[in-house]
Each structure stands twice: as C-alpha cells, then as structure tokens.
PDB file of C-alpha atoms and ligand atoms in Angstrom:
ATOM      1  CA  UNK A 103     -32.468 164.172-204.544  1.00  0.00           C
ATOM      2  CA  UNK A 104     -32.376 167.919-205.185  1.00  0.00           C
ATOM      3  CA  UNK A 105     -34.103 170.941-203.736  1.00  0.00           C
ATOM      4  CA  UNK A 106     -37.388 171.762-205.453  1.00  0.00           C
ATOM      5  CA  UNK A 107     -36.775 173.782-208.597  1.00  0.00           C
ATOM      6  CA  UNK A 108     -38.086 177.272-209.036  1.00  0.00           C
ATOM      7  CA  UNK A 109     -41.338 177.351-210.998  1.00  0.00           C
ATOM      8  CA  UNK A 110     -41.473 178.995-214.410  1.00  0.00           C
ATOM      9  CA  UNK A 111     -43.360 181.883-212.908  1.00  0.00           C
ATOM     10  CA  UNK A 112     -41.021 183.413-210.360  1.00  0.00           C
ATOM     11  CA  UNK A 113     -43.909 184.778-208.362  1.00  0.00           C
ATOM     12  CA  UNK A 114     -47.581 184.793-209.198  1.00  0.00           C
ATOM     13  CA  UNK A 115     -49.366 187.837-207.878  1.00  0.00           C
ATOM     14  CA  UNK A 116     -53.055 188.243-208.455  1.00  0.00           C
ATOM     15  CA  UNK A 117     -55.513 190.383-206.554  1.00  0.00           C
ATOM     16  CA  UNK A 118     -53.338 190.477-203.456  1.00  0.00           C
ATOM     17  CA  UNK A 119     -52.642 186.757-203.516  1.00  0.00           C
ATOM     18  CA  UNK A 120     -48.903 186.064-203.633  1.00  0.00           C
ATOM     19  CA  UNK A 121     -47.669 182.560-204.335  1.00  0.00           C
ATOM     20  CA  UNK A 122     -43.995 181.921-203.833  1.00  0.00           C
ATOM     21  CA  UNK A 123     -42.148 179.051-205.532  1.00  0.00           C
ATOM     22  CA  UNK A 124     -40.000 176.988-203.236  1.00  0.00           C
ATOM     23  CA  UNK A 125     -36.463 178.312-203.148  1.00  0.00           C
ATOM     24  CA  UNK A 126     -33.927 176.600-205.387  1.00  0.00           C
ATOM     25  CA  UNK A 127     -30.679 175.378-203.858  1.00  0.00           C
ATOM     26  CA  UNK A 128     -27.504 177.241-204.772  1.00  0.00           C
ATOM     27  CA  UNK A 129     -25.412 174.175-204.131  1.00  0.00           C
ATOM     28  CA  UNK A 130     -26.125 170.468-203.743  1.00  0.00           C
ATOM     29  CA  UNK A 131     -27.133 169.659-200.182  1.00  0.00           C
ATOM     30  CA  UNK A 132     -25.500 166.962-198.104  1.00  0.00           C
ATOM     31  CA  UNK A 133     -28.531 165.193-196.717  1.00  0.00           C
ATOM     32  CA  UNK A 134     -26.851 164.075-193.512  1.00  0.00           C
ATOM     33  CA  UNK A 135     -26.295 167.786-192.762  1.00  0.00           C
ATOM     34  CA  UNK A 136     -29.731 168.866-193.968  1.00  0.00           C
ATOM     35  CA  UNK A 137     -31.386 166.315-191.669  1.00  0.00           C
ATOM     36  CA  UNK A 138     -28.992 166.643-188.718  1.00  0.00           C
ATOM     37  CA  UNK A 139     -30.733 166.913-185.365  1.00  0.00           C
ATOM     38  CA  UNK A 140     -30.423 170.237-183.549  1.00  0.00           C
ATOM     39  CA  UNK A 141     -27.438 170.064-181.204  1.00  0.00           C
ATOM     40  CA  UNK A 142     -29.258 170.654-177.931  1.00  0.00           C
ATOM     41  CA  UNK A 143     -32.179 168.245-177.923  1.00  0.00           C
ATOM     42  CA  UNK A 144     -34.107 166.317-176.895  1.00  0.00           C
ATOM     43  CA  UNK A 145     -35.799 166.403-180.282  1.00  0.00           C
ATOM     44  CA  UNK A 146     -38.546 164.094-181.496  1.00  0.00           C
ATOM     45  CA  UNK A 147     -38.839 163.680-185.243  1.00  0.00           C
ATOM     46  CA  UNK A 148     -41.390 161.550-187.060  1.00  0.00           C
ATOM     47  CA  UNK A 149     -40.839 160.103-190.505  1.00  0.00           C
ATOM     48  CA  UNK A 150     -43.977 159.196-192.446  1.00  0.00           C
ATOM     49  CA  UNK A 151     -45.209 158.783-196.004  1.00  0.00           C
ATOM     50  CA  UNK A 152     -48.597 159.621-197.506  1.00  0.00           C
ATOM     51  CA  UNK A 153     -50.105 159.517-200.967  1.00  0.00           C
ATOM     52  CA  UNK A 154     -51.239 162.797-202.518  1.00  0.00           C
ATOM     53  CA  UNK A 155     -54.802 161.948-201.411  1.00  0.00           C
ATOM     54  CA  UNK A 156     -53.652 161.437-197.832  1.00  0.00           C
ATOM     55  CA  UNK A 157     -53.455 157.660-197.508  1.00  0.00           C
ATOM     56  CA  UNK A 158     -50.821 156.411-195.066  1.00  0.00           C
ATOM     57  CA  UNK A 159     -50.914 152.871-196.437  1.00  0.00           C
ATOM     58  CA  UNK A 160     -51.577 151.081-199.711  1.00  0.00           C
ATOM     59  CA  UNK A 161     -52.926 147.540-199.479  1.00  0.00           C
ATOM     60  CA  UNK A 162     -52.405 147.807-195.740  1.00  0.00           C
ATOM     61  CA  UNK A 163     -48.689 148.671-195.907  1.00  0.00           C
ATOM     62  CA  UNK A 164     -46.745 151.910-195.962  1.00  0.00           C
ATOM     63  CA  UNK A 165     -44.099 150.291-198.164  1.00  0.00           C
ATOM     64  CA  UNK A 166     -46.545 150.243-201.069  1.00  0.00           C
ATOM     65  CA  UNK A 167     -46.325 154.036-201.237  1.00  0.00           C
ATOM     66  CA  UNK A 168     -42.554 154.442-201.243  1.00  0.00           C
ATOM     67  CA  UNK A 169     -39.677 154.281-203.689  1.00  0.00           C
ATOM     68  CA  UNK A 170     -35.922 153.796-203.474  1.00  0.00           C
ATOM     69  CA  UNK A 171     -35.227 157.411-202.510  1.00  0.00           C
ATOM     70  CA  UNK A 172     -37.746 157.197-199.686  1.00  0.00           C
ATOM     71  CA  UNK A 173     -36.157 153.975-198.453  1.00  0.00           C
ATOM     72  CA  UNK A 174     -32.717 155.603-198.523  1.00  0.00           C
ATOM     73  CA  UNK A 175     -33.978 158.628-196.624  1.00  0.00           C
ATOM     74  CA  UNK A 176     -35.639 156.346-194.074  1.00  0.00           C
ATOM     75  CA  UNK A 177     -32.301 154.613-193.631  1.00  0.00           C
ATOM     76  CA  UNK A 178     -30.449 157.924-193.232  1.00  0.00           C
ATOM     77  CA  UNK A 179     -32.918 159.111-190.591  1.00  0.00           C
ATOM     78  CA  UNK A 180     -32.429 155.848-188.717  1.00  0.00           C
ATOM     79  CA  UNK A 181     -28.681 156.324-188.891  1.00  0.00           C
ATOM     80  CA  UNK A 182     -29.016 159.782-187.369  1.00  0.00           C
ATOM     81  CA  UNK A 183     -31.254 158.883-184.425  1.00  0.00           C
ATOM     82  CA  UNK A 184     -30.530 157.495-180.942  1.00  0.00           C
ATOM     83  CA  UNK A 185     -33.751 155.480-180.685  1.00  0.00           C
ATOM     84  CA  UNK A 186     -36.531 154.507-183.053  1.00  0.00           C
ATOM     85  CA  UNK A 187     -40.042 154.515-181.558  1.00  0.00           C
ATOM     86  CA  UNK A 188     -42.635 152.424-183.380  1.00  0.00           C
ATOM     87  CA  UNK A 189     -46.060 151.023-182.569  1.00  0.00           C
ATOM     88  CA  UNK A 190     -46.652 147.292-182.231  1.00  0.00           C
ATOM     89  CA  UNK A 191     -49.233 147.479-185.043  1.00  0.00           C
ATOM     90  CA  UNK A 192     -46.576 148.649-187.483  1.00  0.00           C
ATOM     91  CA  UNK A 193     -44.070 146.084-186.206  1.00  0.00           C
ATOM     92  CA  UNK A 194     -46.618 143.311-186.838  1.00  0.00           C
ATOM     93  CA  UNK A 195     -47.883 144.542-190.236  1.00  0.00           C
ATOM     94  CA  UNK A 196     -44.559 145.614-191.706  1.00  0.00           C
ATOM     95  CA  UNK A 197     -42.585 142.726-190.161  1.00  0.00           C
ATOM     96  CA  UNK A 198     -40.005 144.974-188.505  1.00  0.00           C
ATOM     97  CA  UNK A 199     -36.593 143.520-187.772  1.00  0.00           C
ATOM     98  CA  UNK A 200     -33.815 145.200-185.807  1.00  0.00           C
ATOM     99  CA  UNK A 201     -31.979 148.068-187.487  1.00  0.00           C
ATOM    100  CA  UNK A 202     -28.913 146.641-189.233  1.00  0.00           C
ATOM    101  CA  UNK A 203     -25.497 148.351-189.186  1.00  0.00           C
ATOM    102  CA  UNK A 204     -24.447 150.065-192.408  1.00  0.00           C
ATOM    103  CA  UNK A 205     -20.686 149.577-192.634  1.00  0.00           C
ATOM    104  CA  UNK A 206     -19.083 152.294-194.707  1.00  0.00           C
ATOM    105  CA  UNK A 207     -22.152 154.525-194.421  1.00  0.00           C
ATOM    106  CA  UNK A 208     -22.954 155.191-190.802  1.00  0.00           C
ATOM    107  CA  UNK A 209     -19.600 155.350-188.974  1.00  0.00           C
ATOM    108  CA  UNK A 210     -19.408 159.132-189.270  1.00  0.00           C
ATOM    109  CA  UNK A 211     -23.082 159.562-188.388  1.00  0.00           C
ATOM    110  CA  UNK A 212     -22.922 157.321-185.335  1.00  0.00           C
ATOM    111  CA  UNK A 213     -19.599 158.467-183.878  1.00  0.00           C
ATOM    112  CA  UNK A 214     -19.132 156.687-180.534  1.00  0.00           C
ATOM    113  CA  UNK A 215     -22.798 155.735-180.276  1.00  0.00           C
ATOM    114  CA  UNK A 216     -23.850 152.094-180.787  1.00  0.00           C
ATOM    115  CA  UNK A 217     -23.647 151.216-184.502  1.00  0.00           C
ATOM    116  CA  UNK A 218     -27.453 151.112-184.726  1.00  0.00           C
ATOM    117  CA  UNK A 219     -30.301 152.684-182.748  1.00  0.00           C
ATOM    118  CA  UNK A 220     -32.511 150.356-180.710  1.00  0.00           C
ATOM    119  CA  UNK A 221     -36.183 150.014-181.532  1.00  0.00           C
ATOM    120  CA  UNK A 222     -38.616 151.095-178.805  1.00  0.00           C
ATOM    121  CA  UNK A 223     -41.843 149.197-179.497  1.00  0.00           C
ATOM    122  CA  UNK A 224     -45.077 150.547-178.011  1.00  0.00           C
ATOM    123  CA  UNK A 225     -47.478 147.809-176.900  1.00  0.00           C
ATOM    124  CA  UNK A 226     -50.194 147.348-174.329  1.00  0.00           C
ATOM    125  CA  UNK A 227     -51.052 143.700-175.092  1.00  0.00           C
ATOM    126  CA  UNK A 228     -47.405 142.621-175.544  1.00  0.00           C
ATOM    127  CA  UNK A 229     -48.776 140.352-178.259  1.00  0.00           C
ATOM    128  CA  UNK A 230     -45.339 140.322-179.857  1.00  0.00           C
ATOM    129  CA  UNK A 231     -43.336 137.412-181.260  1.00  0.00           C
ATOM    130  CA  UNK A 232     -40.473 137.373-178.778  1.00  0.00           C
ATOM    131  CA  UNK A 233     -38.636 134.755-180.887  1.00  0.00           C
ATOM    132  CA  UNK A 234     -38.589 137.052-183.906  1.00  0.00           C
ATOM    133  CA  UNK A 235     -35.304 138.644-185.055  1.00  0.00           C
ATOM    134  CA  UNK A 236     -36.477 142.046-183.858  1.00  0.00           C
ATOM    135  CA  UNK A 237     -35.788 140.679-180.354  1.00  0.00           C
ATOM    136  CA  UNK A 238     -33.316 137.858-180.882  1.00  0.00           C
ATOM    137  CA  UNK A 239     -31.011 139.556-183.430  1.00  0.00           C
ATOM    138  CA  UNK A 240     -30.876 143.050-182.000  1.00  0.00           C
ATOM    139  CA  UNK A 241     -27.330 144.393-181.742  1.00  0.00           C
ATOM    140  CA  UNK A 242     -25.987 143.802-178.181  1.00  0.00           C
ATOM    141  CA  UNK A 243     -25.437 147.542-177.752  1.00  0.00           C
ATOM    142  CA  UNK A 244     -28.928 148.308-179.012  1.00  0.00           C
ATOM    143  CA  UNK A 245     -31.200 145.862-177.233  1.00  0.00           C
ATOM    144  CA  UNK A 246     -34.810 146.277-178.273  1.00  0.00           C
ATOM    145  CA  UNK A 247     -36.904 148.307-175.830  1.00  0.00           C
ATOM    146  CA  UNK A 248     -40.582 147.666-175.101  1.00  0.00           C
ATOM    147  CA  UNK A 249     -42.691 150.600-173.919  1.00  0.00           C
ATOM    148  CA  UNK A 250     -45.701 149.292-172.051  1.00  0.00           C
ATOM    149  CA  UNK A 251     -48.213 149.897-169.285  1.00  0.00           C
ATOM    150  CA  UNK A 252     -48.794 148.882-165.671  1.00  0.00           C
ATOM    151  CA  UNK A 253     -51.872 146.879-166.722  1.00  0.00           C
ATOM    152  CA  UNK A 254     -50.021 144.807-169.343  1.00  0.00           C
ATOM    153  CA  UNK A 255     -50.350 141.026-168.776  1.00  0.00           C
ATOM    154  CA  UNK A 256     -47.715 140.213-166.097  1.00  0.00           C
ATOM    155  CA  UNK A 257     -46.634 136.936-167.733  1.00  0.00           C
ATOM    156  CA  UNK A 258     -46.046 138.786-171.024  1.00  0.00           C
ATOM    157  CA  UNK A 259     -44.075 141.491-169.209  1.00  0.00           C
ATOM    158  CA  UNK A 260     -41.840 138.825-167.653  1.00  0.00           C
ATOM    159  CA  UNK A 261     -41.358 137.083-171.015  1.00  0.00           C
ATOM    160  CA  UNK A 262     -40.625 140.388-172.763  1.00  0.00           C
ATOM    161  CA  UNK A 263     -38.070 141.325-170.083  1.00  0.00           C
ATOM    162  CA  UNK A 264     -36.003 138.264-171.031  1.00  0.00           C
ATOM    163  CA  UNK A 265     -35.608 139.525-174.585  1.00  0.00           C
ATOM    164  CA  UNK A 266     -35.884 143.297-174.264  1.00  0.00           C
ATOM    165  CA  UNK A 267     -35.530 146.272-171.935  1.00  0.00           C
ATOM    166  CA  UNK A 268     -39.032 146.914-170.642  1.00  0.00           C
ATOM    167  CA  UNK A 269     -40.081 150.445-169.738  1.00  0.00           C
ATOM    168  CA  UNK A 270     -43.415 150.762-167.941  1.00  0.00           C
ATOM    169  CA  UNK A 271     -44.913 154.210-168.457  1.00  0.00           C
ATOM    170  CA  UNK A 272     -48.592 154.777-167.810  1.00  0.00           C
ATOM    171  CA  UNK A 273     -51.509 152.854-166.341  1.00  0.00           C
ATOM    172  CA  UNK A 274     -53.815 151.586-169.092  1.00  0.00           C
ATOM    173  CA  UNK A 275     -52.058 153.201-172.013  1.00  0.00           C
ATOM    174  CA  UNK A 276     -48.466 154.259-172.484  1.00  0.00           C
ATOM    175  CA  UNK A 277     -48.025 157.810-171.242  1.00  0.00           C
ATOM    176  CA  UNK A 278     -45.897 159.127-174.084  1.00  0.00           C
ATOM    177  CA  UNK A 279     -44.535 162.094-172.144  1.00  0.00           C
ATOM    178  CA  UNK A 280     -43.297 159.736-169.411  1.00  0.00           C
ATOM    179  CA  UNK A 281     -41.945 157.237-171.958  1.00  0.00           C
ATOM    180  CA  UNK A 282     -40.039 159.913-173.860  1.00  0.00           C
ATOM    181  CA  UNK A 283     -38.699 161.353-170.591  1.00  0.00           C
ATOM    182  CA  UNK A 284     -37.386 157.902-169.643  1.00  0.00           C
ATOM    183  CA  UNK A 285     -35.807 157.357-173.080  1.00  0.00           C
ATOM    184  CA  UNK A 286     -34.186 160.774-172.825  1.00  0.00           C
ATOM    185  CA  UNK A 287     -32.915 159.998-169.328  1.00  0.00           C
ATOM    186  CA  UNK A 288     -31.251 156.914-170.811  1.00  0.00           C
ATOM    187  CA  UNK A 289     -29.350 159.154-173.225  1.00  0.00           C
ATOM    188  CA  UNK A 290     -31.668 158.865-176.242  1.00  0.00           C
ATOM    189  CA  UNK A 291     -32.018 162.551-177.057  1.00  0.00           C
ATOM    190  CA  UNK A 292     -32.384 162.233-180.832  1.00  0.00           C
ATOM    191  CA  UNK A 293     -35.693 160.435-181.128  1.00  0.00           C
ATOM    192  CA  UNK A 294     -37.256 159.139-184.337  1.00  0.00           C
ATOM    193  CA  UNK A 295     -40.851 157.905-184.529  1.00  0.00           C
ATOM    194  CA  UNK A 296     -41.914 155.832-187.533  1.00  0.00           C
ATOM    195  CA  UNK A 297     -45.548 155.741-186.458  1.00  0.00           C
ATOM    196  CA  UNK A 298     -47.817 154.100-186.979  1.00  0.00           C
ATOM    197  CA  UNK A 299     -50.760 156.441-187.118  1.00  0.00           C
ATOM    198  CA  UNK A 300     -52.158 155.481-183.691  1.00  0.00           C
ATOM    199  CA  UNK A 301     -48.845 156.119-181.989  1.00  0.00           C
ATOM    200  CA  UNK A 302     -48.139 159.305-183.924  1.00  0.00           C
ATOM    201  CA  UNK A 303     -51.569 160.731-183.060  1.00  0.00           C
ATOM    202  CA  UNK A 304     -50.784 160.299-179.348  1.00  0.00           C
ATOM    203  CA  UNK A 305     -47.279 161.703-179.675  1.00  0.00           C
ATOM    204  CA  UNK A 306     -48.751 164.799-181.319  1.00  0.00           C
ATOM    205  CA  UNK A 307     -51.631 165.034-178.826  1.00  0.00           C
ATOM    206  CA  UNK A 308     -49.083 164.966-175.994  1.00  0.00           C
ATOM    207  CA  UNK A 309     -47.300 167.948-177.566  1.00  0.00           C
ATOM    208  CA  UNK A 310     -44.121 165.935-178.085  1.00  0.00           C
ATOM    209  CA  UNK A 311     -43.608 166.203-181.846  1.00  0.00           C
ATOM    210  CA  UNK A 312     -40.871 168.627-182.865  1.00  0.00           C
ATOM    211  CA  UNK A 313     -40.537 167.721-186.526  1.00  0.00           C
ATOM    212  CA  UNK A 314     -42.349 165.774-189.216  1.00  0.00           C
ATOM    213  CA  UNK A 315     -40.444 164.429-192.196  1.00  0.00           C
ATOM    214  CA  UNK A 316     -43.191 163.752-194.680  1.00  0.00           C
ATOM    215  CA  UNK A 317     -42.734 161.978-197.972  1.00  0.00           C
ATOM    216  CA  UNK A 318     -45.527 162.777-200.420  1.00  0.00           C
ATOM    217  CA  UNK A 319     -45.909 159.861-202.790  1.00  0.00           C
ATOM    218  CA  UNK A 320     -47.242 160.907-206.204  1.00  0.00           C
ATOM    219  CA  UNK A 321     -50.161 158.489-206.110  1.00  0.00           C
ATOM    220  CA  UNK A 322     -53.905 158.653-205.650  1.00  0.00           C
ATOM    221  CA  UNK A 323     -54.992 155.645-203.628  1.00  0.00           C
ATOM    222  CA  UNK A 324     -58.620 156.221-202.528  1.00  0.00           C
ATOM    223  CA  UNK A 325     -60.276 153.491-200.426  1.00  0.00           C
ATOM    224  CA  UNK A 326     -60.426 153.648-196.665  1.00  0.00           C
ATOM    225  CA  UNK A 327     -56.716 153.807-195.915  1.00  0.00           C
ATOM    226  CA  UNK A 328     -55.656 155.196-192.568  1.00  0.00           C
ATOM    227  CA  UNK A 329     -54.276 158.766-192.414  1.00  0.00           C
ATOM    228  CA  UNK A 330     -50.954 159.805-190.904  1.00  0.00           C
ATOM    229  CA  UNK A 331     -52.572 160.406-187.521  1.00  0.00           C
ATOM    230  CA  UNK A 332     -55.241 158.034-186.244  1.00  0.00           C
ATOM    231  CA  UNK A 333     -56.738 159.484-183.091  1.00  0.00           C
ATOM    232  CA  UNK A 334     -59.378 161.904-181.842  1.00  0.00           C
ATOM    233  CA  UNK A 335     -59.512 165.357-183.423  1.00  0.00           C
ATOM    234  CA  UNK A 336     -57.057 167.726-181.765  1.00  0.00           C
ATOM    235  CA  UNK A 337     -58.807 170.676-180.106  1.00  0.00           C
ATOM    236  CA  UNK A 338     -55.897 172.965-180.954  1.00  0.00           C
ATOM    237  CA  UNK A 339     -54.154 171.640-184.074  1.00  0.00           C
ATOM    238  CA  UNK A 340     -50.423 172.305-183.768  1.00  0.00           C
ATOM    239  CA  UNK A 341     -49.107 174.613-186.490  1.00  0.00           C
ATOM    240  CA  UNK A 342     -46.117 173.566-188.536  1.00  0.00           C
ATOM    241  CA  UNK A 343     -43.480 175.536-190.418  1.00  0.00           C
ATOM    242  CA  UNK A 344     -42.028 174.219-193.663  1.00  0.00           C
ATOM    243  CA  UNK A 345     -38.298 173.996-192.968  1.00  0.00           C
ATOM    244  CA  UNK A 346     -37.177 172.290-196.193  1.00  0.00           C
ATOM    245  CA  UNK A 347     -38.582 170.674-199.308  1.00  0.00           C
ATOM    246  CA  UNK A 348     -36.825 168.345-201.697  1.00  0.00           C
ATOM    247  CA  UNK A 349     -37.945 166.341-204.694  1.00  0.00           C
ATOM    248  CA  UNK A 350     -36.487 163.398-206.550  1.00  0.00           C
ATOM    249  CA  UNK A 351     -36.647 162.423-210.219  1.00  0.00           C
ATOM    250  CA  UNK A 352     -39.807 160.381-209.670  1.00  0.00           C
ATOM    251  CA  UNK A 353     -41.959 163.310-208.474  1.00  0.00           C
ATOM    252  CA  UNK A 354     -41.792 162.344-204.803  1.00  0.00           C
ATOM    253  CA  UNK A 355     -41.663 165.264-202.377  1.00  0.00           C
ATOM    254  CA  UNK A 356     -39.651 165.129-199.176  1.00  0.00           C
ATOM    255  CA  UNK A 357     -40.896 167.775-196.764  1.00  0.00           C
ATOM    256  CA  UNK A 358     -39.468 168.757-193.394  1.00  0.00           C
ATOM    257  CA  UNK A 359     -41.943 170.467-191.144  1.00  0.00           C
ATOM    258  CA  UNK A 360     -41.017 171.734-187.696  1.00  0.00           C
ATOM    259  CA  UNK A 361     -43.479 172.680-185.047  1.00  0.00           C
ATOM    260  CA  UNK A 362     -44.121 176.389-184.599  1.00  0.00           C
ATOM    261  CA  UNK A 363     -43.633 177.185-180.913  1.00  0.00           C
TER     262      UNK A 363
HETATM  263  N1  NAP B  76     -47.465 155.996-193.890  1.00  0.00           N
HETATM  264  C1  NAP B  76     -46.558 155.755-192.972  1.00  0.00           C
HETATM  265  O1  NAP B  76     -45.523 156.414-192.902  1.00  0.00           O
HETATM  266  C2  NAP B  76     -46.794 154.633-191.987  1.00  0.00           C
HETATM  267  C3  NAP B  76     -45.919 154.439-190.926  1.00  0.00           C
HETATM  268  C4  NAP B  76     -46.154 153.380-190.059  1.00  0.00           C
HETATM  269  C5  NAP B  76     -47.240 152.554-190.256  1.00  0.00           C
HETATM  270  N2  NAP B  76     -48.069 152.765-191.304  1.00  0.00           N
HETATM  271  C6  NAP B  76     -49.225 151.896-191.532  1.00  0.00           C
HETATM  272  O2  NAP B  76     -50.121 152.057-190.459  1.00  0.00           O
HETATM  273  C7  NAP B  76     -50.790 150.822-190.212  1.00  0.00           C
HETATM  274  C8  NAP B  76     -50.606 150.430-188.751  1.00  0.00           C
HETATM  275  O3  NAP B  76     -50.966 151.523-187.971  1.00  0.00           O
HETATM  276  P1  NAP B  76     -51.585 151.478-186.519  1.00  0.00           P
HETATM  277  O4  NAP B  76     -51.964 152.868-186.192  1.00  0.00           O
HETATM  278  O5  NAP B  76     -52.580 150.380-186.424  1.00  0.00           O
HETATM  279  O6  NAP B  76     -50.339 150.959-185.725  1.00  0.00           O
HETATM  280  P2  NAP B  76     -49.309 151.544-184.689  1.00  0.00           P
HETATM  281  O7  NAP B  76     -49.614 152.928-184.263  1.00  0.00           O
HETATM  282  O8  NAP B  76     -47.962 151.232-185.226  1.00  0.00           O
HETATM  283  O9  NAP B  76     -49.555 150.536-183.494  1.00  0.00           O
HETATM  284  C9  NAP B  76     -50.764 150.459-182.799  1.00  0.00           C
HETATM  285  C10 NAP B  76     -50.483 149.579-181.599  1.00  0.00           C
HETATM  286  O10 NAP B  76     -49.558 150.240-180.737  1.00  0.00           O
HETATM  287  C11 NAP B  76     -49.872 149.959-179.400  1.00  0.00           C
HETATM  288  N3  NAP B  76     -50.286 151.189-178.774  1.00  0.00           N
HETATM  289  C12 NAP B  76     -50.733 152.330-179.355  1.00  0.00           C
HETATM  290  N4  NAP B  76     -50.955 153.260-178.433  1.00  0.00           N
HETATM  291  C13 NAP B  76     -50.665 152.703-177.241  1.00  0.00           C
HETATM  292  C14 NAP B  76     -50.686 153.168-175.909  1.00  0.00           C
HETATM  293  N5  NAP B  76     -51.053 154.420-175.585  1.00  0.00           N
HETATM  294  N6  NAP B  76     -50.310 152.318-174.937  1.00  0.00           N
HETATM  295  C15 NAP B  76     -49.907 151.071-175.217  1.00  0.00           C
HETATM  296  N7  NAP B  76     -49.871 150.571-176.460  1.00  0.00           N
HETATM  297  C16 NAP B  76     -50.240 151.376-177.451  1.00  0.00           C
HETATM  298  C17 NAP B  76     -50.982 148.927-179.412  1.00  0.00           C
HETATM  299  O11 NAP B  76     -50.301 147.681-179.475  1.00  0.00           O
HETATM  300  P3  NAP B  76     -50.864 146.328-178.848  1.00  0.00           P
HETATM  301  O12 NAP B  76     -52.016 145.965-179.746  1.00  0.00           O
HETATM  302  O13 NAP B  76     -49.719 145.385-178.964  1.00  0.00           O
HETATM  303  O14 NAP B  76     -51.278 146.625-177.453  1.00  0.00           O
HETATM  304  C18 NAP B  76     -51.672 149.254-180.735  1.00  0.00           C
HETATM  305  O15 NAP B  76     -52.407 148.159-181.235  1.00  0.00           O
HETATM  306  C19 NAP B  76     -50.213 149.819-191.165  1.00  0.00           C
HETATM  307  O16 NAP B  76     -51.037 149.764-192.303  1.00  0.00           O
HETATM  308  C20 NAP B  76     -48.883 150.436-191.528  1.00  0.00           C
HETATM  309  O17 NAP B  76     -48.447 150.013-192.784  1.00  0.00           O
HETATM  310  C21 NAP B  76     -47.880 153.793-192.156  1.00  0.00           C
END
C-alpha cells in the first residue's frame, strides 16, 4: 500500500477553484506507525468499508466489498486496539469469532497487553449463540464482553455472564457514552469499532467518534444496501478532517478521517 500519487496536473486552478492532489509520500510509510493511536487517549476509531456508491454491504455482507489489503489493514487495526466494539447484528451476519493471536506479527504492537483485544458485543436481546467460538474460544486474557441494557431478558443476562463479562449500560438501549466510559475505566483506552451501521450511527450521535478509517472499494453496487451509518439524521453533522489517504494496486482507497473539534 502506498500513499496516493500526485496527479498529472500538480494543481488545477480555474475561476478561483483550486483542486489540490493528495500529497505523495517521500518515503514508504510503516503502517503500524501511520495508524498508531494518539498516546493520550481515550480514542475511539471506527473501521468501515463502503463501495464508491456508498453501500456498506454487498449481498448482505461487508466482506463482499473488501480485498486482501483491506483484510490486512483490518487485522493491523485490531492488533493496535485494546478492545473491539461490534454490534450483535454484525456478529450474527458476519459470523464473528474471537480475535486470534498473530505470532510473529503482533508482539511489538501488543507489548505487555493481552495478545489479542477482546470483543465487546452490543446487544439488547442477547440473542447470541453462547456456545459459539466467539464466547467459548476467546483468549483467557481477552474474555468476550457483552454490552447490554437493564431491560435485557434476565435469564439471557445470567447465561451470558457465564461465558462473557457483562456490562450493563443504559435502560432500554445501550448508552454508548456510559459503555465507553466503563470500557475506558477497565483500561481499554484504544477503542476500535467495526460497526455495524446501527451501532456506528449511535456512536457518532453520542459524539464519541474520534476517527474513521474508511476503505473505499472501487465498486458500484446499487440496490438497497445499508450505508455506513444507519440511524436518524444528525441535526449537526460532525465535520471530519482528512488525516491520511493511501491506495493499493487494486484501486482501493484507505482514508483516515479525524473529527474536527
Ligand atoms: N461496511 C462495513 O464496514 C460494515 C461493518 C459492519 C457491518 N456491516 C454490515 O452491516 C450489516 C449489519 O448491520 P446492522 O446495523 O444491522 O448491525 P449492527 O449495528 O452490527 O448491530 C445491530 C444490533 O446491535 C444491537 N444494538 C444496536 N444498538 C443497540 C443499543 N443502543 N442497545 C442495545 N443493543 C443495540 C442490537 O442487537 P440485538 O438485536 O441482539 O438486541 C441490534 O440488532 C451487515 O450487512 C454487515 O455486513 C458493514
């Protein structure tokens, strides 16, 4: 993956309209450095993919939009984070398992942290397969976390507590500010959210998103696919600043946006 090349036209200026090509890199970037979390934290980053026409899924799955580079970046971002927040819808559709250690790849990234980040699954119904590997095969130092609500079915809460660390935050729906505060209090200051669109919309609405890593997949999908955020229109859309842009040899774009404060 390399930083986006300078266009043929260095700068197009026409009737007061100035278009700037993305800056070319002087030297190859080390992606683990380029994507390092800010040192202070807490910092909540989302990693999502969309087609050029804005679809967040193809045939109902995000995986249908990606390529090998995107999968490798997804893996790197997991290696960098302390906890991976994901909605139950995505866990069910994409068949999430626990994050697996990457011997020879992640030791330097993880330092003295557990070898993998735990998943923190957001669910109100707790309609989750508690016998699935995402619960039964989680690394002992990265037990899966369930983020749920006070009105979740009590028998499901009890069953989930046998297989996972349950955090109750919010009455009828998870209060994301409270959930993130609790994760942070447990030492998870480098947070990664992999969606899905319902969860991401609420994270953004709560003002919690610091950074969006967006892969633009060079496809036109059409149909009624969900967008990156699936929630009510935001009265004051947060503004983002483009912090970095990379491309690979297959015309995928890898954009890092940070929230303008
Ligand atoms: N393009 C991408 O990068 C990307 C990333 C992820 C997913 N996707 C795609 O998005 C689709 C799934 O998206 P989605 O929006 O339906 O799923 P989602 O956001 O992953 O999960 C929705 C579920 O999360 C739980 N939830 C959400 N808000 C909650 C709250 N406030 N309190 C308690 N629980 C809450 C509910 O689970 P319960 O029903 O268990 O209560 C809800 O059904 C799939 O097609 C997937 O492939 C795309």
